[in-house]
Amino acid sequence: MSTEVQQLDRVVIRIAGDSGDGMQLTGDRFTQETANFGNDLSTQPNFPAEIRAPAGTLAGVSSFQLHFADHDILTPGDRPDVLVAMNPAALKANLQDLPKGATIIVDTRDFTERALARIGWSANPITDGTLENFTVHALDLTQLTLDALADTELSRKDAGRSKNMYALGLLSWMYSRPTEGTLKFLREKFAKNPDIAEANITAFKAGWNYGETTEAFGVSYQVKPAVLPPGEYRNIAGNLALSYGLIAGARRAKLPLFLGAYPITPASDILHELSKHKRFGVATFQAEDEIAGIGAALGAAFGGALGVTTSSGPGIALKAETIGLAVSLELPLVVVDVQRGGPSTGLPTKTEQSDLLQAMFGRNGEAPVPIVAPQSPSDCFDAAIEAVRIATVYKTPVILLSDGYIANGSEPWKLPVVSELPDLTVEFLTEPNGTGAEDGVFLPYLRDPETLARPWAVPGTAGLEHRIGGIEKADRTGNISYDPDNHDFMVRTRAAKVAGITVPDLVVDDADDDAKVLVLGWGSTYGPIGAAVRRVRRTGTSIAQAHLRHLNPFPANLGEVLAHYERVVIPEMNLGQLALLIRGRYLTDVVSVTQVRGMPFRAAELADMLQGVISNGE
Amino acid sequence: MASELGLKAKDFKTDQEVRWCPGCGDYAILAAVQGFMPELGIPREDIVFISGIGCSSRFPYYMNTYGMHSIHGRAPAIATGLSTSRPDLKVFVVTGDGDALSIGGNHLIHALRRNVNLTILLFNNRIYGLTKGQYSPTSEQGKITKSTPMGSLDFPFNPVSLALGAEATFVGRTLDSDRKHLTTVLRAATEHRGTSLVEIYQNCNIFNDGAFDLIKDSDTKGEWIIPLEHGSEVRFGADNSKAVVRDPGNGALSVAEDVAPGDPRVVIHDAHSADPSYAFAISRLSQVDSRLSAMGVFRDVSRPSYDDLMNDQLDAARVKAEASNGTDDAALQSLIYGADSWTIQ
């Protein structure tokens, strides 16, 4: 039989099931095939904090969303065009996100009265009209998988576990994805268990063949490769890119990397990843708590390593006192905060940008800390290197503010050339720096006149023995000082050092230079804001966009940029933290747009809101 | 005594004015440590003192080595990072009973359990001095202080028992005023690879004066100090007539009086026993009679230090990689490329 092949420019697919069903793995494989095919893409996993919530419950639903296109895209997509639901709970949990006309592929296996009642459905939604606005493919995926594996020795339970690969095979057929990569992946993943490897491959092929040979699906789709700048690419998630950025940054600084960390969602991946790379001189220390994690990193920094600690909001709160000590000691330190929903334990697996003010002010005393925020998964690499640069040049702790959305989301990454990355070579002081009457004397707090940074003199260097600490220090000598004028001077000097950090000017995207409204963002809202701006511009309306990578200090031209526009809109996944900083610093009455749903902004909603601001101004 | 490096005690003094209260036990400890340093035969630049917060934690400012006066309770954590990343250094932690056992209790037990290469000097004066006289986690129950006008309710830690419970590989106890004993225990502690914890009884003459008088006063100390020397019988008192004896039935230790020479029940001190239970039992004798204090090296056993284990892993990974996937820029490039990269022309 022949199936119709339709061309699409973009598709959003969401695969959902129980958290033990292998949804993340299935999503990762589909993503890799899509990357190999050459589409631009963006992904977003969404999973519960519980490791295995009871099967079949709404609490246990795990999903993976993939947006792929024949052009460059910025987000994982607002609403899925296609939902694959592996059980009733997965259907119910995701139904409200589907637009009219969306396609639903649903495994009917568990649609029993009891299972439906458990999630509050009194009738079967597949047959009672609930799904009438959608194109529904109701299949017993579990039975189809069992049938495909009937000739194997596997138990029904083990065979049934391959239903995610059956679904992946079907999807791969529907969207004309290459399959070699998945077959190779399955053989390697289950190399020690060839029966399981073969079962998964058989299920995958059976899924493909089901689409190809039955008439259930009248149509398959093609999404042509995207035109992207030439180069080598890979698909990468933010936490992995951030890990590589730290390794590359340490290498370019010619320093050993020492990570002190305590496991916490969603930052633990960085600890896991860095622990694999000891060959590059990366030492990882899983501490007894968050405070010990940063303490050990700071101790290593005193000894001349690139000290790094990784955590999320609750852990950063615990580290606050040590960050303050690092401010006082003026030693390099990279503090990674992969933000999640708060306050307190909040939403461990969901995203939020609500630690900006904690990063900015969350310490006792005047304790300024530079802040760098990556804007997308792959940008975590460059942002990490920038954090290393600032830390080592200015001898200061730096907070790198990622979040759960870009930490777990992925996108294609145009790969950097290691030898072309910025040279961050660090020079330790080896001789006393006093001059004139102080010839031969070491002055630990004698500053570089340009950067205001103090020298980094590490133990083992003869003649530079010195003592530092959290008590206020005298200018130049670093000795304990309670002198009022000295304290005033030191507080202002530390502030001036951070304020004087060289950061690139803010770049504004305002093609025709005629926009009256500027939308200003920071961190992971880059994708949704960019997608919303494109929507606005497609209606013929001008709008300017700028995105902050440096939150402290702000780019020198920020005030000028703000003054250039009639209205400035700041969308944030918090209750207006950047807006507060901008208002306080520049007296600009910005329009603060906020959302704290644990999910990124939807581009369509953001576009409507921006249109509203623009129309109100007219 | 001058070392091979020609260093003398005065070389370890700094130009900073020492600001402890006149009569504080910390002066004696500082003098003993400065006097002992040349014996180490380690250049000043390779020695680091890390402290937390409290009176004792001012110590690094007075040592002409590298030093860090950090934050309350965190010195063991900071020193762990320094020691593991710089195994070439000799790292000391200086801490007090409040710093190490109250706010920093967690870091202390984990450093001990990991056996990080640190020498921890725990100055125990059984009081909060710098905050002007509240009870500490080693103060005796019922103590009247500024924060406990009707007497403290807290049951105290015995720091030696606590360290042994965490299976510390070296635990000793000494006294600020006994320079010879202090130096002997310190020497053994610094020679130990792994974590060594030395509890130093230290008199706070302002807020808890006389806390250790019974074991300082020459008339009484013989009755209450139980001296520990590896390989020797644990005897004390007038004419060594008292001894620590082991019950042949249940193995329990106790103090017996009028113990005849050659009594087979008398314990021979074994600091090298792999099982920490014996040393723990010795440490608990103070619980029977709080006036009793065993002094010396309770435990000194060998277990691979965390620093050495970590650096072994780092070396092994590097050596393996040099023979396979490399450690240079090209290797990092290859890591970044991963297994699934693609080219866009």
PDB file of C-alpha atoms in Angstrom, chain B residues 36 101 124 127 146 200 257 305:
ATOM      1  CA  PHE B  36      57.796  22.273  68.051  1.00  0.00           C
ATOM      2  CA  LEU B 101      31.683  19.957  68.354  1.00  0.00           C
ATOM      3  CA  ASN B 124      38.762  22.294  74.866  1.00  0.00           C
ATOM      4  CA  ILE B 127      33.020  27.100  77.695  1.00  0.00           C
ATOM      5  CA  LYS B 146      25.078  33.374  81.346  1.00  0.00           C
ATOM      6  CA  ILE B 200      44.039  19.880  74.332  1.00  0.00           C
ATOM      7  CA  GLU B 257      42.955   0.462  93.614  1.00  0.00           C
ATOM      8  CA  SER B 305      44.103   8.583  53.869  1.00  0.00           C
TER       9      SER B 305
END
